[in-house]
Tab-separated table of C-alpha atoms and ligand atoms in Angstrom:
chain	number	residue	atom	x	y	z
J	1	MET	CA	-18.137	19.219	8.447
J	2	THR	CA	-14.683	19.743	6.969
J	3	LYS	CA	-12.675	16.558	7.103
J	4	THR	CA	-9.032	16.380	8.129
J	5	LEU	CA	-6.055	14.764	6.430
J	6	LEU	CA	-2.939	14.223	8.515
J	7	THR	CA	0.192	14.037	6.360
J	8	LEU	CA	3.342	12.278	7.540
J	9	PRO	CA	6.064	13.103	4.983
J	10	GLY	CA	8.766	10.997	6.659
J	11	ASP	CA	12.188	10.440	5.127
J	12	GLY	CA	14.116	10.351	1.841
J	13	ILE	CA	11.784	10.970	-1.090
J	14	GLY	CA	8.790	10.992	1.310
J	15	PRO	CA	8.791	14.804	1.808
J	16	GLU	CA	9.455	15.301	-1.929
J	17	VAL	CA	6.368	13.368	-3.025
J	18	ILE	CA	4.167	14.762	-0.237
J	19	GLU	CA	5.103	18.286	-1.386
J	20	GLN	CA	3.471	17.442	-4.724
J	21	VAL	CA	0.436	16.025	-2.924
J	22	ASN	CA	0.073	19.344	-1.093
J	23	ARG	CA	0.210	21.238	-4.380
J	24	VAL	CA	-2.466	18.922	-5.809
J	25	ILE	CA	-4.659	19.504	-2.746
J	26	ASP	CA	-4.355	23.276	-3.235
J	27	ALA	CA	-5.378	22.899	-6.884
J	28	LEU	CA	-8.334	20.681	-5.951
J	29	LYS	CA	-9.425	23.294	-3.417
J	30	SER	CA	-9.227	26.266	-5.759
J	31	ARG	CA	-10.517	24.558	-8.912
J	32	HIS	CA	-12.860	21.813	-7.733
J	33	GLY	CA	-14.227	23.033	-4.420
J	34	LEU	CA	-12.435	20.494	-2.242
J	35	GLU	CA	-12.843	21.297	1.427
J	36	LEU	CA	-10.133	19.723	3.486
J	37	SER	CA	-8.122	20.649	6.515
J	38	VAL	CA	-4.509	19.442	6.285
J	39	GLU	CA	-2.232	18.824	9.238
J	40	THR	CA	1.275	17.404	9.329
J	41	ALA	CA	3.573	15.654	11.801
J	42	LEU	CA	7.062	14.195	11.975
J	43	PHE	CA	7.449	10.501	11.242
J	44	GLY	CA	10.215	7.946	10.880
J	45	GLY	CA	13.862	8.965	10.922
J	46	ALA	CA	12.945	12.649	10.923
J	47	CYS	CA	11.027	12.080	14.159
J	48	ILE	CA	13.873	10.017	15.660
J	49	ASP	CA	16.232	12.935	14.991
J	50	ALA	CA	13.860	15.460	16.549
J	51	ALA	CA	12.234	13.484	19.354
J	52	GLY	CA	14.151	10.228	19.830
J	53	GLU	CA	11.337	7.978	18.611
J	54	PRO	CA	9.890	7.234	15.152
J	55	ILE	CA	6.379	8.409	16.015
J	56	GLN	CA	5.088	10.378	18.980
J	57	ALA	CA	2.092	9.381	21.073
J	58	SER	CA	0.394	12.674	20.172
J	59	THR	CA	0.684	11.801	16.455
J	60	ILE	CA	-0.813	8.347	16.973
J	61	LYS	CA	-3.660	9.922	18.939
J	62	ARG	CA	-4.307	12.450	16.181
J	63	ALA	CA	-4.100	9.740	13.487
J	64	LYS	CA	-7.026	7.975	15.146
J	65	GLU	CA	-9.093	11.169	15.385
J	66	VAL	CA	-8.822	12.441	11.806
J	67	GLU	CA	-10.559	10.921	8.787
J	68	ALA	CA	-7.405	10.029	6.865
J	69	VAL	CA	-3.634	9.816	7.244
J	70	LEU	CA	-1.318	10.054	4.237
J	71	MET	CA	2.335	9.166	4.591
J	72	GLY	CA	5.329	9.549	2.284
J	73	ALA	CA	7.901	6.950	3.287
J	74	VAL	CA	10.156	6.169	6.227
J	75	GLY	CA	13.616	4.768	6.737
J	76	GLY	CA	17.066	5.073	5.270
J	77	PRO	CA	20.737	4.311	5.880
J	78	LYS	CA	21.083	7.131	8.411
J	79	TRP	CA	18.979	5.141	10.893
J	80	ALA	CA	20.349	1.680	10.099
J	81	GLY	CA	22.066	1.545	13.478
J	82	VAL	CA	19.208	2.567	15.792
J	83	ALA	CA	17.721	0.071	18.245
J	84	ARG	CA	15.242	-2.323	16.607
J	85	GLU	CA	12.276	-1.114	18.657
J	86	ILE	CA	12.685	2.491	17.536
J	87	ARG	CA	13.746	2.108	13.937
J	88	PRO	CA	11.653	4.113	11.439
J	89	GLU	CA	9.926	0.996	10.098
J	90	ALA	CA	8.924	-0.007	13.639
J	91	GLY	CA	7.142	3.361	13.887
J	92	LEU	CA	5.140	2.523	10.771
J	93	LEU	CA	4.182	-0.922	12.067
J	94	ASN	CA	3.159	0.660	15.362
J	95	LEU	CA	0.961	3.204	13.556
J	96	ARG	CA	-0.739	0.506	11.450
J	97	LYS	CA	-1.386	-1.607	14.539
J	98	GLU	CA	-2.664	1.321	16.609
J	99	MET	CA	-4.992	2.432	13.808
J	100	ASP	CA	-5.949	-1.228	13.322
J	101	VAL	CA	-5.913	-0.791	9.546
J	102	PHE	CA	-5.930	-4.485	8.778
J	103	ALA	CA	-6.914	-4.451	5.094
J	104	ASN	CA	-4.317	-2.971	2.752
J	105	LEU	CA	-5.691	-2.391	-0.733
J	106	ARG	CA	-2.866	-2.228	-3.276
J	107	PRO	CA	-4.152	-1.768	-6.826
J	108	ALA	CA	-1.753	-2.605	-9.650
J	109	LEU	CA	-3.103	-0.944	-12.710
J	110	CYS	CA	-1.363	-0.585	-16.024
J	111	PHE	CA	-2.153	2.782	-17.583
J	112	GLU	CA	-2.641	2.407	-21.324
J	113	ALA	CA	-0.021	5.086	-21.960
J	114	LEU	CA	2.517	3.070	-19.963
J	115	ALA	CA	1.984	-0.393	-21.424
J	116	ASP	CA	5.394	-0.036	-23.074
J	117	ALA	CA	7.098	0.970	-19.804
J	118	SER	CA	6.483	-2.418	-18.192
J	119	SER	CA	9.135	-5.052	-17.706
J	120	LEU	CA	6.789	-7.444	-19.538
J	121	LYS	CA	5.778	-7.326	-23.175
J	122	LYS	CA	2.776	-5.143	-23.925
J	123	PRO	CA	0.143	-7.877	-24.550
J	124	PHE	CA	0.755	-9.317	-21.077
J	125	VAL	CA	0.142	-6.049	-19.217
J	126	GLU	CA	-2.133	-3.992	-21.460
J	127	GLY	CA	-5.333	-3.398	-19.475
J	128	LEU	CA	-3.925	-5.018	-16.323
J	129	ASP	CA	-6.112	-4.174	-13.324
J	130	ILE	CA	-5.506	-6.330	-10.271
J	131	MET	CA	-5.979	-5.558	-6.597
J	132	PHE	CA	-4.057	-6.957	-3.674
J	133	VAL	CA	-5.874	-7.165	-0.378
J	134	ARG	CA	-2.959	-7.582	1.987
J	135	GLU	CA	-3.532	-8.359	5.660
J	136	LEU	CA	-1.625	-5.591	7.446
J	137	CYS	CA	-1.817	-5.991	11.215
J	138	GLY	CA	-0.819	-9.608	11.793
J	139	GLY	CA	1.337	-12.454	10.564
J	140	VAL	CA	5.096	-12.622	10.789
J	141	TYR	CA	5.366	-8.829	11.147
J	142	PHE	CA	3.785	-8.913	14.582
J	143	GLY	CA	3.817	-12.537	15.845
J	144	LYS	CA	5.371	-13.142	19.231
J	145	PRO	CA	7.861	-14.343	20.240
J	146	LYS	CA	10.299	-12.523	18.007
J	147	GLY	CA	13.786	-11.278	18.658
J	148	VAL	CA	17.494	-11.932	18.566
J	149	ASP	CA	18.941	-13.926	21.490
J	150	THR	CA	22.409	-15.155	22.323
J	151	LEU	CA	22.688	-18.858	23.087
J	152	ALA	CA	24.960	-20.349	25.786
J	153	ASP	CA	27.694	-21.075	23.225
J	154	GLY	CA	27.626	-17.459	22.057
J	155	THR	CA	25.748	-18.209	18.858
J	156	LYS	CA	23.049	-15.697	18.044
J	157	ILE	CA	19.552	-16.770	17.085
J	158	GLY	CA	17.064	-14.515	15.302
J	159	TYR	CA	13.424	-15.538	15.021
J	160	ASP	CA	10.016	-14.310	13.912
J	161	ASN	CA	6.703	-15.989	14.299
J	162	ALA	CA	4.009	-16.255	11.601
J	163	VAL	CA	0.746	-16.145	13.545
J	164	TYR	CA	-2.854	-15.749	12.428
J	165	THR	CA	-6.075	-16.158	14.359
J	166	THR	CA	-9.392	-17.124	12.773
J	167	ALA	CA	-10.780	-13.634	13.397
J	168	GLU	CA	-7.818	-11.920	11.729
J	169	ILE	CA	-8.207	-14.039	8.595
J	170	GLU	CA	-11.996	-13.706	8.520
J	171	ARG	CA	-12.084	-9.935	8.652
J	172	VAL	CA	-9.649	-9.444	5.791
J	173	ALA	CA	-11.304	-12.193	3.725
J	174	HIS	CA	-14.640	-10.352	3.997
J	175	VAL	CA	-12.976	-7.226	2.586
J	176	ALA	CA	-11.524	-9.174	-0.356
J	177	PHE	CA	-14.803	-10.902	-1.271
J	178	LYS	CA	-16.855	-7.702	-1.002
J	179	LEU	CA	-14.337	-5.847	-3.152
J	180	ALA	CA	-14.318	-8.641	-5.754
J	181	ARG	CA	-18.079	-8.251	-6.194
J	182	LYS	CA	-17.487	-4.655	-7.334
J	183	ARG	CA	-14.762	-5.749	-9.760
J	184	GLY	CA	-14.158	-8.999	-11.667
J	185	ASN	CA	-15.837	-11.193	-9.013
J	186	LYS	CA	-12.754	-13.408	-8.525
J	187	VAL	CA	-10.535	-13.901	-5.491
J	188	ALA	CA	-7.222	-15.754	-5.503
J	189	SER	CA	-6.169	-16.519	-1.938
J	190	LEU	CA	-2.409	-16.958	-1.605
J	191	GLU	CA	-0.581	-18.858	1.139
J	192	LYS	CA	1.876	-21.670	1.701
J	193	SER	CA	-0.545	-24.177	3.220
J	194	ASN	CA	1.741	-26.936	1.969
J	195	VAL	CA	4.422	-25.857	4.444
J	196	MET	CA	3.032	-23.404	6.996
J	197	ASP	CA	0.450	-24.183	9.666
J	198	SER	CA	-0.703	-20.559	9.653
J	199	GLY	CA	-1.113	-20.983	5.884
J	200	LEU	CA	-3.218	-24.084	6.375
J	201	LEU	CA	-5.498	-22.224	8.776
J	202	TRP	CA	-5.613	-19.338	6.271
J	203	ARG	CA	-6.882	-21.685	3.537
J	204	GLU	CA	-9.465	-23.302	5.824
J	205	VAL	CA	-10.865	-20.002	7.111
J	206	VAL	CA	-11.018	-18.386	3.654
J	207	THR	CA	-12.840	-21.497	2.369
J	208	GLU	CA	-15.373	-21.244	5.206
J	209	VAL	CA	-16.004	-17.512	4.767
J	210	HIS	CA	-16.512	-18.078	1.054
J	211	ALA	CA	-18.896	-21.015	1.526
J	212	LYS	CA	-20.944	-19.129	4.089
J	213	ASP	CA	-21.368	-15.687	2.477
J	214	TYR	CA	-19.801	-15.402	-0.968
J	215	LYS	CA	-20.666	-18.429	-3.092
J	216	ASP	CA	-21.338	-16.062	-6.015
J	217	VAL	CA	-17.659	-15.019	-6.042
J	218	VAL	CA	-15.138	-17.317	-7.759
J	219	LEU	CA	-12.487	-18.401	-5.259
J	220	GLU	CA	-9.216	-20.150	-6.033
J	221	HIS	CA	-6.391	-21.044	-3.681
J	222	VAL	CA	-2.911	-20.538	-5.096
J	223	LEU	CA	0.345	-21.406	-3.361
J	224	ALA	CA	2.257	-18.157	-3.004
J	225	ASP	CA	5.352	-19.324	-4.887
J	226	ASN	CA	3.235	-20.398	-7.840
J	227	ALA	CA	1.375	-17.082	-7.592
J	228	ALA	CA	4.678	-15.202	-7.990
J	229	MET	CA	5.354	-17.184	-11.152
J	230	GLN	CA	1.806	-16.689	-12.453
J	231	LEU	CA	2.080	-12.934	-11.829
J	232	VAL	CA	4.925	-12.629	-14.299
J	233	ARG	CA	3.633	-15.341	-16.656
J	234	ASP	CA	0.059	-14.118	-17.057
J	235	PRO	CA	-0.881	-11.384	-14.552
J	236	LYS	CA	-4.244	-10.648	-16.184
J	237	GLN	CA	-5.628	-14.020	-15.010
J	238	PHE	CA	-6.069	-12.412	-11.568
J	239	ASP	CA	-8.635	-9.977	-10.166
J	240	VAL	CA	-8.382	-9.690	-6.354
J	241	LEU	CA	-5.392	-11.318	-4.648
J	242	LEU	CA	-5.907	-11.971	-0.949
J	243	THR	CA	-2.629	-12.367	0.924
J	244	ASP	CA	-1.064	-12.397	4.346
J	245	ASN	CA	1.151	-9.535	5.444
J	246	LEU	CA	4.505	-10.807	4.128
J	247	PHE	CA	3.438	-12.305	0.801
J	248	GLY	CA	1.414	-9.161	0.083
J	249	ASP	CA	4.438	-6.972	0.738
J	250	ILE	CA	6.657	-8.930	-1.613
J	251	LEU	CA	4.182	-9.604	-4.396
J	252	SER	CA	2.886	-6.024	-4.557
J	253	ASP	CA	6.429	-4.791	-5.278
J	254	LEU	CA	6.590	-7.412	-8.025
J	255	ALA	CA	3.248	-6.246	-9.410
J	256	ALA	CA	4.508	-2.654	-9.392
J	257	ALA	CA	7.179	-3.568	-11.919
J	258	LEU	CA	4.434	-4.959	-14.185
J	259	THR	CA	2.799	-1.530	-14.320
J	260	GLY	CA	5.982	0.330	-15.241
J	261	SER	CA	7.409	1.571	-11.944
J	262	ILE	CA	7.075	1.221	-8.206
J	263	GLY	CA	6.683	4.999	-8.250
J	264	LEU	CA	3.124	4.500	-9.516
J	265	LEU	CA	1.513	2.250	-6.917
J	266	PRO	CA	-0.680	3.734	-4.176
J	267	SER	CA	-2.344	1.935	-1.304
J	268	ALA	CA	-5.170	2.313	1.168
J	269	ALA	CA	-5.034	0.650	4.565
J	270	LEU	CA	-8.527	0.385	5.979
J	271	GLY	CA	-9.900	-0.682	9.328
J	272	ALA	CA	-13.419	-1.088	10.602
J	273	ASP	CA	-16.096	1.060	8.919
J	274	GLY	CA	-15.947	4.683	10.020
J	275	MET	CA	-12.378	4.497	11.292
J	276	ALA	CA	-9.500	6.540	9.850
J	277	GLY	CA	-7.696	5.103	6.842
J	278	LEU	CA	-3.925	5.127	6.335
J	279	TYR	CA	-2.807	5.914	2.797
J	280	GLU	CA	0.710	5.056	1.638
J	281	PRO	CA	2.556	4.783	-1.631
J	282	ILE	CA	3.931	1.238	-1.627
J	283	HIS	CA	7.481	2.403	-2.342
J	284	GLY	CA	10.052	3.294	0.274
J	285	SER	CA	12.241	6.310	0.934
J	286	ALA	CA	14.451	5.509	-2.090
J	287	PRO	CA	17.760	6.692	-0.581
J	288	ASP	CA	19.467	6.213	-3.961
J	289	ILE	CA	17.486	9.064	-5.533
J	290	ALA	CA	16.471	11.150	-2.489
J	291	GLY	CA	17.204	14.869	-2.737
J	292	LYS	CA	17.724	14.751	-6.486
J	293	GLY	CA	14.231	15.674	-7.686
J	294	LEU	CA	13.914	12.318	-9.445
J	295	ALA	CA	11.103	10.705	-7.455
J	296	ASN	CA	7.883	9.909	-9.240
J	297	PRO	CA	5.106	11.520	-7.149
J	298	ILE	CA	2.269	9.549	-8.789
J	299	ALA	CA	2.087	6.789	-6.146
J	300	ALA	CA	1.640	9.444	-3.456
J	301	ILE	CA	-0.821	11.472	-5.544
J	302	LEU	CA	-2.882	8.349	-6.263
J	303	SER	CA	-2.776	7.534	-2.549
J	304	LEU	CA	-4.481	10.905	-2.030
J	305	GLU	CA	-6.947	9.829	-4.727
J	306	MET	CA	-7.724	6.678	-2.720
J	307	ALA	CA	-8.091	8.763	0.466
J	308	LEU	CA	-10.591	11.056	-1.270
J	309	ARG	CA	-12.553	7.983	-2.352
J	310	TYR	CA	-12.444	5.778	0.742
J	311	SER	CA	-12.176	8.184	3.688
J	312	LEU	CA	-12.943	11.743	2.644
J	313	ASP	CA	-16.297	11.272	0.981
J	314	ALA	CA	-15.107	13.008	-2.214
J	315	SER	CA	-15.285	10.346	-4.911
J	316	GLU	CA	-16.183	12.832	-7.655
J	317	ILE	CA	-13.049	14.819	-6.930
J	318	ALA	CA	-11.119	11.540	-6.787
J	319	ASP	CA	-12.406	10.746	-10.299
J	320	LYS	CA	-11.116	14.116	-11.521
J	321	LEU	CA	-7.718	13.518	-9.963
J	322	PHE	CA	-7.451	10.050	-11.458
J	323	ALA	CA	-8.398	11.438	-14.867
J	324	ALA	CA	-5.741	14.156	-14.519
J	325	VAL	CA	-3.000	11.612	-13.792
J	326	LYS	CA	-4.136	9.510	-16.749
J	327	ALA	CA	-4.241	12.528	-19.060
J	328	ALA	CA	-0.777	13.718	-18.009
J	329	LEU	CA	0.626	10.282	-18.785
J	330	GLU	CA	-1.201	10.221	-22.113
J	331	LYS	CA	0.442	13.517	-23.018
J	332	GLY	CA	3.830	11.917	-22.391
J	333	ALA	CA	4.668	13.157	-18.885
J	334	ARG	CA	7.396	10.810	-17.602
J	335	THR	CA	9.786	10.924	-14.680
J	336	LYS	CA	13.117	9.122	-15.019
J	337	ASP	CA	11.806	5.795	-13.637
J	338	LEU	CA	9.410	5.778	-16.609
J	339	GLY	CA	12.156	6.596	-19.081
J	340	GLY	CA	11.478	10.345	-19.147
J	341	GLU	CA	13.108	13.603	-18.164
J	342	LEU	CA	10.629	15.286	-15.827
J	343	SER	CA	11.579	16.180	-12.283
J	344	THR	CA	9.290	15.430	-9.337
J	345	THR	CA	7.953	19.000	-9.426
J	346	GLN	CA	7.469	18.963	-13.202
J	347	MET	CA	5.409	15.772	-12.915
J	348	GLY	CA	3.348	17.578	-10.265
J	349	ASP	CA	2.983	20.503	-12.697
J	350	ALA	CA	1.838	18.177	-15.492
J	351	ILE	CA	-0.882	16.637	-13.320
J	352	ILE	CA	-2.021	19.971	-11.909
J	353	ALA	CA	-2.236	21.359	-15.458
J	354	GLU	CA	-4.819	18.638	-16.208
J	355	LEU	CA	-6.956	19.549	-13.197
Q	1	LIG	P1	12.429	1.626	-2.173
Q	1	LIG	O1	11.018	1.378	-2.553
Q	1	LIG	O2	12.696	2.828	-1.356
Q	1	LIG	O3	13.316	1.711	-3.502
Q	1	LIG	C1	13.448	0.626	-4.419
Q	1	LIG	C2	13.876	1.160	-5.787
Q	1	LIG	O4	12.756	1.832	-6.377
Q	1	LIG	C3	14.987	2.181	-5.711
Q	1	LIG	O5	15.826	2.037	-6.838
Q	1	LIG	C4	14.269	3.520	-5.780
Q	1	LIG	O6	15.023	4.565	-6.320
Q	1	LIG	C5	13.066	3.181	-6.650
Q	1	LIG	N1	11.909	4.002	-6.297
Q	1	LIG	C6	11.134	3.886	-5.189
Q	1	LIG	N2	10.194	4.814	-5.185
Q	1	LIG	C7	10.340	5.538	-6.297
Q	1	LIG	C8	9.653	6.666	-6.841
Q	1	LIG	N3	8.595	7.223	-6.227
Q	1	LIG	N4	10.087	7.178	-8.019
Q	1	LIG	C9	11.130	6.631	-8.659
Q	1	LIG	N5	11.820	5.572	-8.189
Q	1	LIG	C10	11.430	5.034	-7.012
Q	1	LIG	O7	12.933	0.320	-1.446
Q	1	LIG	P2	14.322	0.052	-0.645
Q	1	LIG	O8	15.424	0.754	-1.325
Q	1	LIG	O9	14.364	-1.385	-0.469
Q	1	LIG	O10	14.073	0.713	0.771
Q	1	LIG	C11	14.601	1.967	1.175
Q	1	LIG	C12	14.089	2.318	2.573
Q	1	LIG	O11	12.678	2.556	2.516
Q	1	LIG	C13	14.295	1.213	3.601
Q	1	LIG	O12	14.659	1.836	4.801
Q	1	LIG	C14	12.920	0.579	3.732
Q	1	LIG	O13	12.681	-0.008	4.977
Q	1	LIG	C15	12.039	1.763	3.516
Q	1	LIG	N6	10.683	1.446	3.035
Q	1	LIG	C16	9.686	2.208	3.541
Q	1	LIG	C17	8.397	2.032	3.084
Q	1	LIG	C18	7.337	2.906	3.660
Q	1	LIG	O14	7.645	3.836	4.373
Q	1	LIG	N7	6.068	2.673	3.358
Q	1	LIG	C19	8.128	1.101	2.082
Q	1	LIG	C20	9.187	0.349	1.571
Q	1	LIG	C21	10.470	0.527	2.047
Q	2	LIG	C1	5.616	-1.535	2.619
Q	2	LIG	C2	6.948	-1.519	3.329
Q	2	LIG	C3	6.758	-1.800	4.813
Q	2	LIG	C4	6.238	-3.223	4.967
Q	2	LIG	C5	7.981	-1.614	5.720
Q	2	LIG	C6	8.678	-0.303	5.496
Q	2	LIG	C7	7.595	-1.746	7.157
Q	2	LIG	O1	7.830	-2.400	2.718
Q	2	LIG	O2	4.682	-0.852	3.069
Q	2	LIG	O3	5.498	-2.181	1.579
Q	2	LIG	O4	7.017	-4.186	4.901
Q	2	LIG	O5	5.033	-3.363	5.177
Q	3	LIG	MN1	7.095	-3.200	0.829
């Protein structure tokens, strides 16, 4: 049965990088026998402009029916003034929650050809291969109550609530430990258990899950602030980093800089076995470069690679795509974020040429 990929290009550089993904899909079809049906829908600011909301119910319904969803990015200054509940980013959170994609795999891998492009000196990043497992459907992003209220004296108060249940921590911890077994067999669990009660529960539950099912995996607990420091001091000490929603968001952007550019980092958001996965580059809509042909499409193209592997049952084709990206970089293909001259389309060309 032909599987279906739903693309959600979104805003800013989102449509620009998804255009390159579509070209890659066409090349994989004609040259490597990929069978895939591709659909698309409006998302984010583009959907607000057209339909008054960042994602339509019909799109959410379809996202749950197909095998995989691949988005570009959402948001931008144009929608800075819209009501909080319908801002583009709220549409993304809604989609993640509805799809229940609670485990966000964010690999930070330093391509050999790019070891000089990193913000760190080469020996610190050469061969870097770490994987964040970021909890994606809970924590401070979703905890209730949250809001902005006006107090009796007219002062405003804004608040969010960092909440985790045992079950939410357990299910993402299982993903991290299982993944570690296929990699370096080490998990670093990050939280602020010294300050946050939800962090204390996080540490307790991860310890229990480990003791019960994964004693063969090496587990360490690292306070998230120290982890940030360790990530720039000696990132290669890590293998799998298990984090809550907020720390994972922040530290995966940091890790992106280690690999050369945020334009390189893909992600896979996975739910229960057999459910649709949501694939997203970790970068945003990059309003500062949108419309200029400067966006690096590799994060989006590698997000397709992860979709082929995790949701579309096409790991051999995923291997070919990964090899093509690597080969293009080895031949010197560089967009501006990597110190080069190539446009978004030319980077697409360079990768397609390797397929
Ligand atoms: P950003 O990731 O969009 O940009 C940060 C910096 O990285 C910018 O200088 C940008 O030019 C650069 N950059 C990002 N992607 C790049 C690429 N592919 N190639 C080359 N350079 C790239 O973060 P921001 O500026 O803080 O956020 C802009 C908007 O995007 C905000 O509205 C934010 O909410 C949204 N956002 C969306 C997502 C998403 O849709 N998944 C993720 C992050 C941020
Ligand atoms: C990301 C983004 C999102 C997040 C925003 C746009 C909701 O920063 O995917 O990294 O914070 O999860
Ligand atoms: Mn982010």
